[in-house]
Backbone as ProteinMPNN parsed JSONL, in Angstrom:
{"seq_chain_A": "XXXXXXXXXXXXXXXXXXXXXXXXXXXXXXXXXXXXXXXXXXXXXXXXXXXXXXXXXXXXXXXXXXXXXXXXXXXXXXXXXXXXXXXXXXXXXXXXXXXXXXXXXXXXXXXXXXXXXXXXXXXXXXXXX", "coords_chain_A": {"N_chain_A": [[33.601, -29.142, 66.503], [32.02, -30.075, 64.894], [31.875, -32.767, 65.512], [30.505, -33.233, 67.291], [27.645, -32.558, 65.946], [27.788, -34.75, 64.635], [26.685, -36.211, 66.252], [23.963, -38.394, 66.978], [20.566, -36.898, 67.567], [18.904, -36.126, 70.733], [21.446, -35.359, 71.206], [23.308, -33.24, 70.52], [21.942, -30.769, 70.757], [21.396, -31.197, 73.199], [23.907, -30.632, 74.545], [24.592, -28.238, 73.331], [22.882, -26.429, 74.828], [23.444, -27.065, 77.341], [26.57, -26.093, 77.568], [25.643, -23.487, 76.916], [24.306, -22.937, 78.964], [26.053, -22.957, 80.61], [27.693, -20.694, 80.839], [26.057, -18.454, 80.705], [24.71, -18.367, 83.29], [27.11, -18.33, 84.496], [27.537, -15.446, 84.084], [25.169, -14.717, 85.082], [26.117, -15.264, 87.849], [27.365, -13.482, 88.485], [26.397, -10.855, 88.213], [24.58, -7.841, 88.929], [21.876, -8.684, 91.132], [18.215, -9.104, 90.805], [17.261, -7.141, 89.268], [15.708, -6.027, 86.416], [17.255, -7.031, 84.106], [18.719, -9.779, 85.29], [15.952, -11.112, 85.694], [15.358, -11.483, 83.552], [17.088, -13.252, 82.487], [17.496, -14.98, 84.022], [15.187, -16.302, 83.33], [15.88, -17.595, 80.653], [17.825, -19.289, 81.518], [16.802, -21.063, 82.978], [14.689, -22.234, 81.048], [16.76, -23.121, 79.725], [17.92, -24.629, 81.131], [15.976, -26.677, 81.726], [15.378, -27.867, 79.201], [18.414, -29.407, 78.617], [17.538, -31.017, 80.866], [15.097, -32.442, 80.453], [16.337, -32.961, 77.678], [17.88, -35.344, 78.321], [16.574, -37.372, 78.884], [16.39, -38.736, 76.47], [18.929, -39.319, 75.948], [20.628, -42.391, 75.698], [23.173, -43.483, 76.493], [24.515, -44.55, 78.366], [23.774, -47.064, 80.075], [22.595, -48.75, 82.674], [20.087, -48.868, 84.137], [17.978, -50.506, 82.548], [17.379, -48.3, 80.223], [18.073, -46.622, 81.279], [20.737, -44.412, 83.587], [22.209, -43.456, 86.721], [22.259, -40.279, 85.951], [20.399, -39.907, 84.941], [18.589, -39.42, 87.581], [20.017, -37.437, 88.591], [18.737, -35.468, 86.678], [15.976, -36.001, 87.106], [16.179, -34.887, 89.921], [17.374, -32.037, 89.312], [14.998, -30.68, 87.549], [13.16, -30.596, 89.754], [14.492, -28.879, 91.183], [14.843, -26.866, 90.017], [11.716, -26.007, 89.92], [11.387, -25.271, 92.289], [13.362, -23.219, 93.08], [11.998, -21.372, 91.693], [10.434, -21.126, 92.989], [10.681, -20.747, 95.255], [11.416, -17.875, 94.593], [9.826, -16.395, 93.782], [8.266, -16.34, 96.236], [9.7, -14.468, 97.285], [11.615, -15.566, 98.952], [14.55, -15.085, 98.992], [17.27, -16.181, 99.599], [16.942, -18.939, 100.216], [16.134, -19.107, 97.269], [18.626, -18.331, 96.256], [20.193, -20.255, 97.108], [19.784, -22.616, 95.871], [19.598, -21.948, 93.322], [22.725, -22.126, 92.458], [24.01, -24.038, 93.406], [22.582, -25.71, 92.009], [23.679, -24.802, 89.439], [26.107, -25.553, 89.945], [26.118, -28.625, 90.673], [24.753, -29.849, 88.501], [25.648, -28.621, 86.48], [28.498, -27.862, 86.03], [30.015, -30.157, 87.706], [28.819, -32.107, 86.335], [29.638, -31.564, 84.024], [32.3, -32.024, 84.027], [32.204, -35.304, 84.188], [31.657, -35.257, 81.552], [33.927, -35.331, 80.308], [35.24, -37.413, 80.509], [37.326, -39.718, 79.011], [36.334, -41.241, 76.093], [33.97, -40.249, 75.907], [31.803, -38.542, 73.771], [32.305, -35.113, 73.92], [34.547, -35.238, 75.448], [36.114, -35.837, 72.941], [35.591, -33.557, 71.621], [37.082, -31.168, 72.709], [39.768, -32.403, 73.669], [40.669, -33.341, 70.96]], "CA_chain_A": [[32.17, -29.198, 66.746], [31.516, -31.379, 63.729], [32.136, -34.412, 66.008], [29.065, -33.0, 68.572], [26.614, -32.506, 65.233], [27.606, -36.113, 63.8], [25.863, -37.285, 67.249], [22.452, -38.799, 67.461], [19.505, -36.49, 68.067], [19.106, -34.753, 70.673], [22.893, -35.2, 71.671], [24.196, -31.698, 69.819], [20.727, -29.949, 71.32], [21.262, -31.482, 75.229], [25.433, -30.036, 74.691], [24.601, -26.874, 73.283], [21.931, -25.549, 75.875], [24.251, -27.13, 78.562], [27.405, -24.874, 77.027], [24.913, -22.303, 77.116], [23.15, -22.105, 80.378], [27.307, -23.078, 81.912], [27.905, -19.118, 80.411], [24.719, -17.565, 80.9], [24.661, -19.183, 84.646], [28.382, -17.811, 84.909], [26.94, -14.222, 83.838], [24.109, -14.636, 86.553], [26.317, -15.274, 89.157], [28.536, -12.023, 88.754], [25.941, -9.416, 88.239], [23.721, -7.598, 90.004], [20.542, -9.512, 91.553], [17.102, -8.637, 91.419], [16.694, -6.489, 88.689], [14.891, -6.964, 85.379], [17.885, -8.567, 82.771], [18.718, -10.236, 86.322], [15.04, -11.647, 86.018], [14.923, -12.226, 81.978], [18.489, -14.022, 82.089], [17.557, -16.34, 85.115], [14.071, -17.113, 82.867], [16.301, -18.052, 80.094], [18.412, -19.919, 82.118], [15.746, -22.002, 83.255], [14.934, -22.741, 79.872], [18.077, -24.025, 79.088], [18.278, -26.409, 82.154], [15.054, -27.782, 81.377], [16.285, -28.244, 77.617], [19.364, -29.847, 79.436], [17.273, -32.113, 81.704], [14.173, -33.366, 79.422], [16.324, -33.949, 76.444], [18.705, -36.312, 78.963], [15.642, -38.796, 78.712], [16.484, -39.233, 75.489], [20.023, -39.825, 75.952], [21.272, -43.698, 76.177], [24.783, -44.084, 76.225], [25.398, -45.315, 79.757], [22.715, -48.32, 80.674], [22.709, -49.501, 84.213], [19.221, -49.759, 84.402], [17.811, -50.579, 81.541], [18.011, -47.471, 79.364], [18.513, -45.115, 82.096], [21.571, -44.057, 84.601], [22.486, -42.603, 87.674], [22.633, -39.284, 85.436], [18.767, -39.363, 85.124], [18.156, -39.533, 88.239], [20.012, -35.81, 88.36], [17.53, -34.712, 86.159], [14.953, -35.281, 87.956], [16.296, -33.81, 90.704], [17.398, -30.679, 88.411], [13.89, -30.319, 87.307], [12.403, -31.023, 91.022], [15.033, -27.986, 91.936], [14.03, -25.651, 89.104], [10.636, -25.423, 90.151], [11.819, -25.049, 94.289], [14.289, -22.282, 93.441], [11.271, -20.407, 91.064], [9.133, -21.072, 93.866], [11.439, -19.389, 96.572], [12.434, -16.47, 94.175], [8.462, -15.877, 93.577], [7.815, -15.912, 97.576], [10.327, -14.05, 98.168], [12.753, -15.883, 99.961], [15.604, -15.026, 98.511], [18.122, -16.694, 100.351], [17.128, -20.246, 99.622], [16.592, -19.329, 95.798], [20.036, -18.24, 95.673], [20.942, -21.296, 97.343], [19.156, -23.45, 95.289], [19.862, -21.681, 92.112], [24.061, -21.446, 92.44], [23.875, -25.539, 93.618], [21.938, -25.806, 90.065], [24.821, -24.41, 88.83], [27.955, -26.456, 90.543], [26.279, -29.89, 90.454], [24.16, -29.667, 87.605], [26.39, -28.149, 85.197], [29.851, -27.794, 86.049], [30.303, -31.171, 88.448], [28.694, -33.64, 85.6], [30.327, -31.826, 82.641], [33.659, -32.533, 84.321], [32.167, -36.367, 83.914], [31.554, -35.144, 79.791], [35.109, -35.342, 79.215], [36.199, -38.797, 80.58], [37.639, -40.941, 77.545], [35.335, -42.391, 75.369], [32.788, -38.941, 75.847], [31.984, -36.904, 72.727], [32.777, -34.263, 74.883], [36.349, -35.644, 75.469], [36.709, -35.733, 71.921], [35.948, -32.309, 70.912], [37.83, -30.644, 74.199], [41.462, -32.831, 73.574], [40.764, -33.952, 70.072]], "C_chain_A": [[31.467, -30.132, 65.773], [31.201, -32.755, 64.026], [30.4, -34.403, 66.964], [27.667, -32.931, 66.746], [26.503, -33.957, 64.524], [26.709, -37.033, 64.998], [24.519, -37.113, 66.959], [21.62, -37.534, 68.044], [18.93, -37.038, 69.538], [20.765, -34.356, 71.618], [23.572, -33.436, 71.133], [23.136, -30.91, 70.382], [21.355, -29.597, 72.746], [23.196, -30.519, 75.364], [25.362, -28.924, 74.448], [24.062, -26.015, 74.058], [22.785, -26.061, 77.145], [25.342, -25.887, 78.294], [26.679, -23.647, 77.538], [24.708, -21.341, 78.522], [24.55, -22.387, 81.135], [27.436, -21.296, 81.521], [27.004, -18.227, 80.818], [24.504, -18.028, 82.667], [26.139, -18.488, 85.298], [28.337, -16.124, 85.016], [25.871, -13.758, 85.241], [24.799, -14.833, 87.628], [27.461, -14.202, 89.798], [27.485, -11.184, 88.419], [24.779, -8.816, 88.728], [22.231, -8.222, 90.282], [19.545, -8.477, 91.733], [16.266, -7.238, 90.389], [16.257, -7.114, 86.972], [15.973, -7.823, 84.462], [18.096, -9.819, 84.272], [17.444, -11.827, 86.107], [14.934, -12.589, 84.481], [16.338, -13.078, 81.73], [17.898, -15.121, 82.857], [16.007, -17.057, 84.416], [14.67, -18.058, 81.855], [17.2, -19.008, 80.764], [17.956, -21.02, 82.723], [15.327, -22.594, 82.295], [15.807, -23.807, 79.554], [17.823, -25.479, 80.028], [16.976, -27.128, 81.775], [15.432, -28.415, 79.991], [17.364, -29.431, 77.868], [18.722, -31.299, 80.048], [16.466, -33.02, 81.012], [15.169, -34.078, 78.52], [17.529, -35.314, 76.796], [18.053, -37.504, 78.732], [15.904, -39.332, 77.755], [17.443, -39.959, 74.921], [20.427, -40.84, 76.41], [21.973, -44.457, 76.07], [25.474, -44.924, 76.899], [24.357, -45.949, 80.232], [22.853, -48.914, 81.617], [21.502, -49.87, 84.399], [18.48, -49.762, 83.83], [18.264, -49.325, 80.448], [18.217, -46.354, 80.184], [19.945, -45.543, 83.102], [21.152, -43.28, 85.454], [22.015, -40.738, 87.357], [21.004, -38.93, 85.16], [17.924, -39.654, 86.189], [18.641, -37.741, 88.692], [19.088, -35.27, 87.659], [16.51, -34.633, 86.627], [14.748, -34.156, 88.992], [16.712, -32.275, 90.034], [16.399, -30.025, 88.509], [12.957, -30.009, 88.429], [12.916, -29.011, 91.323], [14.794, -26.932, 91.195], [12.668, -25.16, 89.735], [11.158, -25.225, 91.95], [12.697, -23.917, 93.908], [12.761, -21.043, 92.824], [10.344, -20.183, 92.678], [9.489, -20.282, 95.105], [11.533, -18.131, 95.759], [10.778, -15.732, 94.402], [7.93, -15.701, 95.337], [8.918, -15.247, 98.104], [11.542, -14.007, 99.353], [14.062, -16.097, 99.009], [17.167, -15.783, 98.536], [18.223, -17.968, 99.871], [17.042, -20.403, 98.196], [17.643, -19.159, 95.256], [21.017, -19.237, 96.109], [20.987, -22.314, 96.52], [20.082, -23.226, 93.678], [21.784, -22.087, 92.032], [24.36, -22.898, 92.891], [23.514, -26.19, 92.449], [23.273, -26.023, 89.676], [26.112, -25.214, 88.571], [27.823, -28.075, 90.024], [25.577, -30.267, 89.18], [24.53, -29.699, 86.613], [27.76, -28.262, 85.138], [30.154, -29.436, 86.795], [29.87, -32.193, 87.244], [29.441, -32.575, 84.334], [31.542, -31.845, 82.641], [33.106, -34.729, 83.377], [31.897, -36.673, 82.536], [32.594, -35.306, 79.266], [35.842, -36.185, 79.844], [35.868, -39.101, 78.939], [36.315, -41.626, 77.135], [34.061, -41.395, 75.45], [33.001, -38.625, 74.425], [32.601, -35.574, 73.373], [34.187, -34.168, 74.822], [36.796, -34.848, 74.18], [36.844, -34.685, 71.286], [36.576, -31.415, 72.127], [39.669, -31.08, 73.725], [41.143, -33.59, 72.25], [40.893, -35.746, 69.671]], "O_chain_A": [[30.461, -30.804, 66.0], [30.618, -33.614, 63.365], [29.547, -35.271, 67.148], [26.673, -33.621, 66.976], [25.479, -34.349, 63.965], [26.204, -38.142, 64.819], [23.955, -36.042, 66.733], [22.068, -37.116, 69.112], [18.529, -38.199, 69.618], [21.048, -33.425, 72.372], [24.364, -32.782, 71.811], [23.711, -29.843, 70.597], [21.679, -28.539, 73.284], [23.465, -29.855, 76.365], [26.005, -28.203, 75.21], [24.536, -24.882, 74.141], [22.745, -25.263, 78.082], [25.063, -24.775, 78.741], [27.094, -22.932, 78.45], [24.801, -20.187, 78.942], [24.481, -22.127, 82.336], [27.043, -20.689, 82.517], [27.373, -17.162, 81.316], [23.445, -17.453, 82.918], [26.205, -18.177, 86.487], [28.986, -15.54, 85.883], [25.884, -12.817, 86.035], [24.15, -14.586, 88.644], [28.076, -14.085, 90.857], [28.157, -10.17, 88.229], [23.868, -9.617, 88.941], [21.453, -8.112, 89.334], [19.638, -7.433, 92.378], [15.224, -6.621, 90.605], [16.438, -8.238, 86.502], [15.755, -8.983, 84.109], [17.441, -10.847, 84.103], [17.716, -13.019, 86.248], [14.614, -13.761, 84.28], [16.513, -13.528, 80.598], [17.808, -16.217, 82.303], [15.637, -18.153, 84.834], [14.273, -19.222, 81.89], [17.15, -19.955, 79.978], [18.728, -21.941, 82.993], [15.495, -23.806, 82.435], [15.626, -24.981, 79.231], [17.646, -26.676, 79.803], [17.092, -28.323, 81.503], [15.787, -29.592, 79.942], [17.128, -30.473, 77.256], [19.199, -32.412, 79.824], [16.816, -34.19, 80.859], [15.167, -35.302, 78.388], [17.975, -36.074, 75.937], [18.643, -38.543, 78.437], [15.764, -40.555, 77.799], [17.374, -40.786, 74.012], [20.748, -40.74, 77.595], [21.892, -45.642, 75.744], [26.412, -45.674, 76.629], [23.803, -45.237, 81.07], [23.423, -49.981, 81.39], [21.345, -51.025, 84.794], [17.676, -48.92, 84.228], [19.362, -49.371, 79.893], [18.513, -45.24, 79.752], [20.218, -46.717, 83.351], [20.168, -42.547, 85.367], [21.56, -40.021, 88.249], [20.541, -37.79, 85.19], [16.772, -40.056, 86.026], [17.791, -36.924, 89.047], [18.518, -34.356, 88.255], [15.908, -33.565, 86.734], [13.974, -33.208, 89.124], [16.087, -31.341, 90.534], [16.349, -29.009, 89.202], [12.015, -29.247, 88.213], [12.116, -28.107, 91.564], [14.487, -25.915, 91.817], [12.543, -23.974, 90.039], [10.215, -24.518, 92.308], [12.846, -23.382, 95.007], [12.537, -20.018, 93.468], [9.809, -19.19, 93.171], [8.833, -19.462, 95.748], [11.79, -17.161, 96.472], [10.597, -14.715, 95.072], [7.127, -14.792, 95.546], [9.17, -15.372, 99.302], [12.075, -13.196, 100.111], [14.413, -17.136, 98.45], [17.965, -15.86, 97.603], [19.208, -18.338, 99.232], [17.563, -21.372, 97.645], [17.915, -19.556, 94.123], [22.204, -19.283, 95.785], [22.028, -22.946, 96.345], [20.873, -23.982, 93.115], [21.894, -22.502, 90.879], [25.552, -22.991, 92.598], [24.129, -27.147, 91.977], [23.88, -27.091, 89.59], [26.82, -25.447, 87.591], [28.652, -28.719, 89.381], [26.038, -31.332, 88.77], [24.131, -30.464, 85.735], [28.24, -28.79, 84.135], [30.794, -30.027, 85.926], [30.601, -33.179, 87.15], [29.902, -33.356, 83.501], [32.149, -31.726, 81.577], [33.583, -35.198, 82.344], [31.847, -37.829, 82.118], [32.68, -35.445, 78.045], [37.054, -35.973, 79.897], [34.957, -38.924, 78.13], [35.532, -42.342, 77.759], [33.033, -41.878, 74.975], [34.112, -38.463, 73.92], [33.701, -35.263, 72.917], [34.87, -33.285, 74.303], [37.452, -33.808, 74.105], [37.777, -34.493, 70.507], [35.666, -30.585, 72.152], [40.563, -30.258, 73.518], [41.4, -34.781, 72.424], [40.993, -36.111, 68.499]]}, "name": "protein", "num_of_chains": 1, "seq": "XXXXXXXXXXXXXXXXXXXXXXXXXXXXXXXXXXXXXXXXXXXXXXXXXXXXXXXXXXXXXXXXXXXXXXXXXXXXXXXXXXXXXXXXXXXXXXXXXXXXXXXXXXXXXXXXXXXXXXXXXXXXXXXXX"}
């Protein structure tokens, strides 16, 4: 972990609340829906991904177009889908916030932090040394 704190601000922030909300997101999707930790996990969890998505802006490792990537263009959409899943859970429609939310989850978190541990990632490096 020494290798993730020698990175640039807010690189050890944007990895730790990702870590985070992949566990706490893994927790939410095994236990029972709809009741209050249910409600105070999935607030924190929201948290995180915004934590996750804002401090991406900051991150500019991979430059395609000018200082941004492909990878902040997920964030927006992240952030777009945060408020669309709150916004189904709060009307009620359950169905599409658990669609929404558990899609969060796959492409969000687990699908790009597969792309954290190609060669030449920090990521990589603390994962296979």
């Amino acid at each position: 972990m020494s290798i993730l704190f020698a990175e640039a601000h807010p690189i050890p922030l944007h990895a730790i609340a990702a870590m985070i909300a992949i566990i706490l997101g893994g927790i939410q999707l095994y236990m029972k829906k709809g009741g209050t930790i249910h409600k105070f996990l999935g607030r924190a969890w929201v948290g995180l991904m915004l934590i996750v998505s804002v401090s991406s802006f900051f991150i500019h490792k991979i430059n395609l177009w000018g200082a941004y990537s492909p990878i902040h263009l997920l964030s927006f959409g992240t952030i777009f889908s945060l408020g669309l899943g709150i916004h189904f859970a709060r009307a009620g429609n359950i169905k599409h916030h658990k669609q929404v939310m558990v899609s969060l989850y796959g492409f969000a978190l687990i699908l790009t932090g597969f792309f954290t541990l190609m060669p030449g990632r920090v990521m990589h490096q603390i994962v296979f040394g």
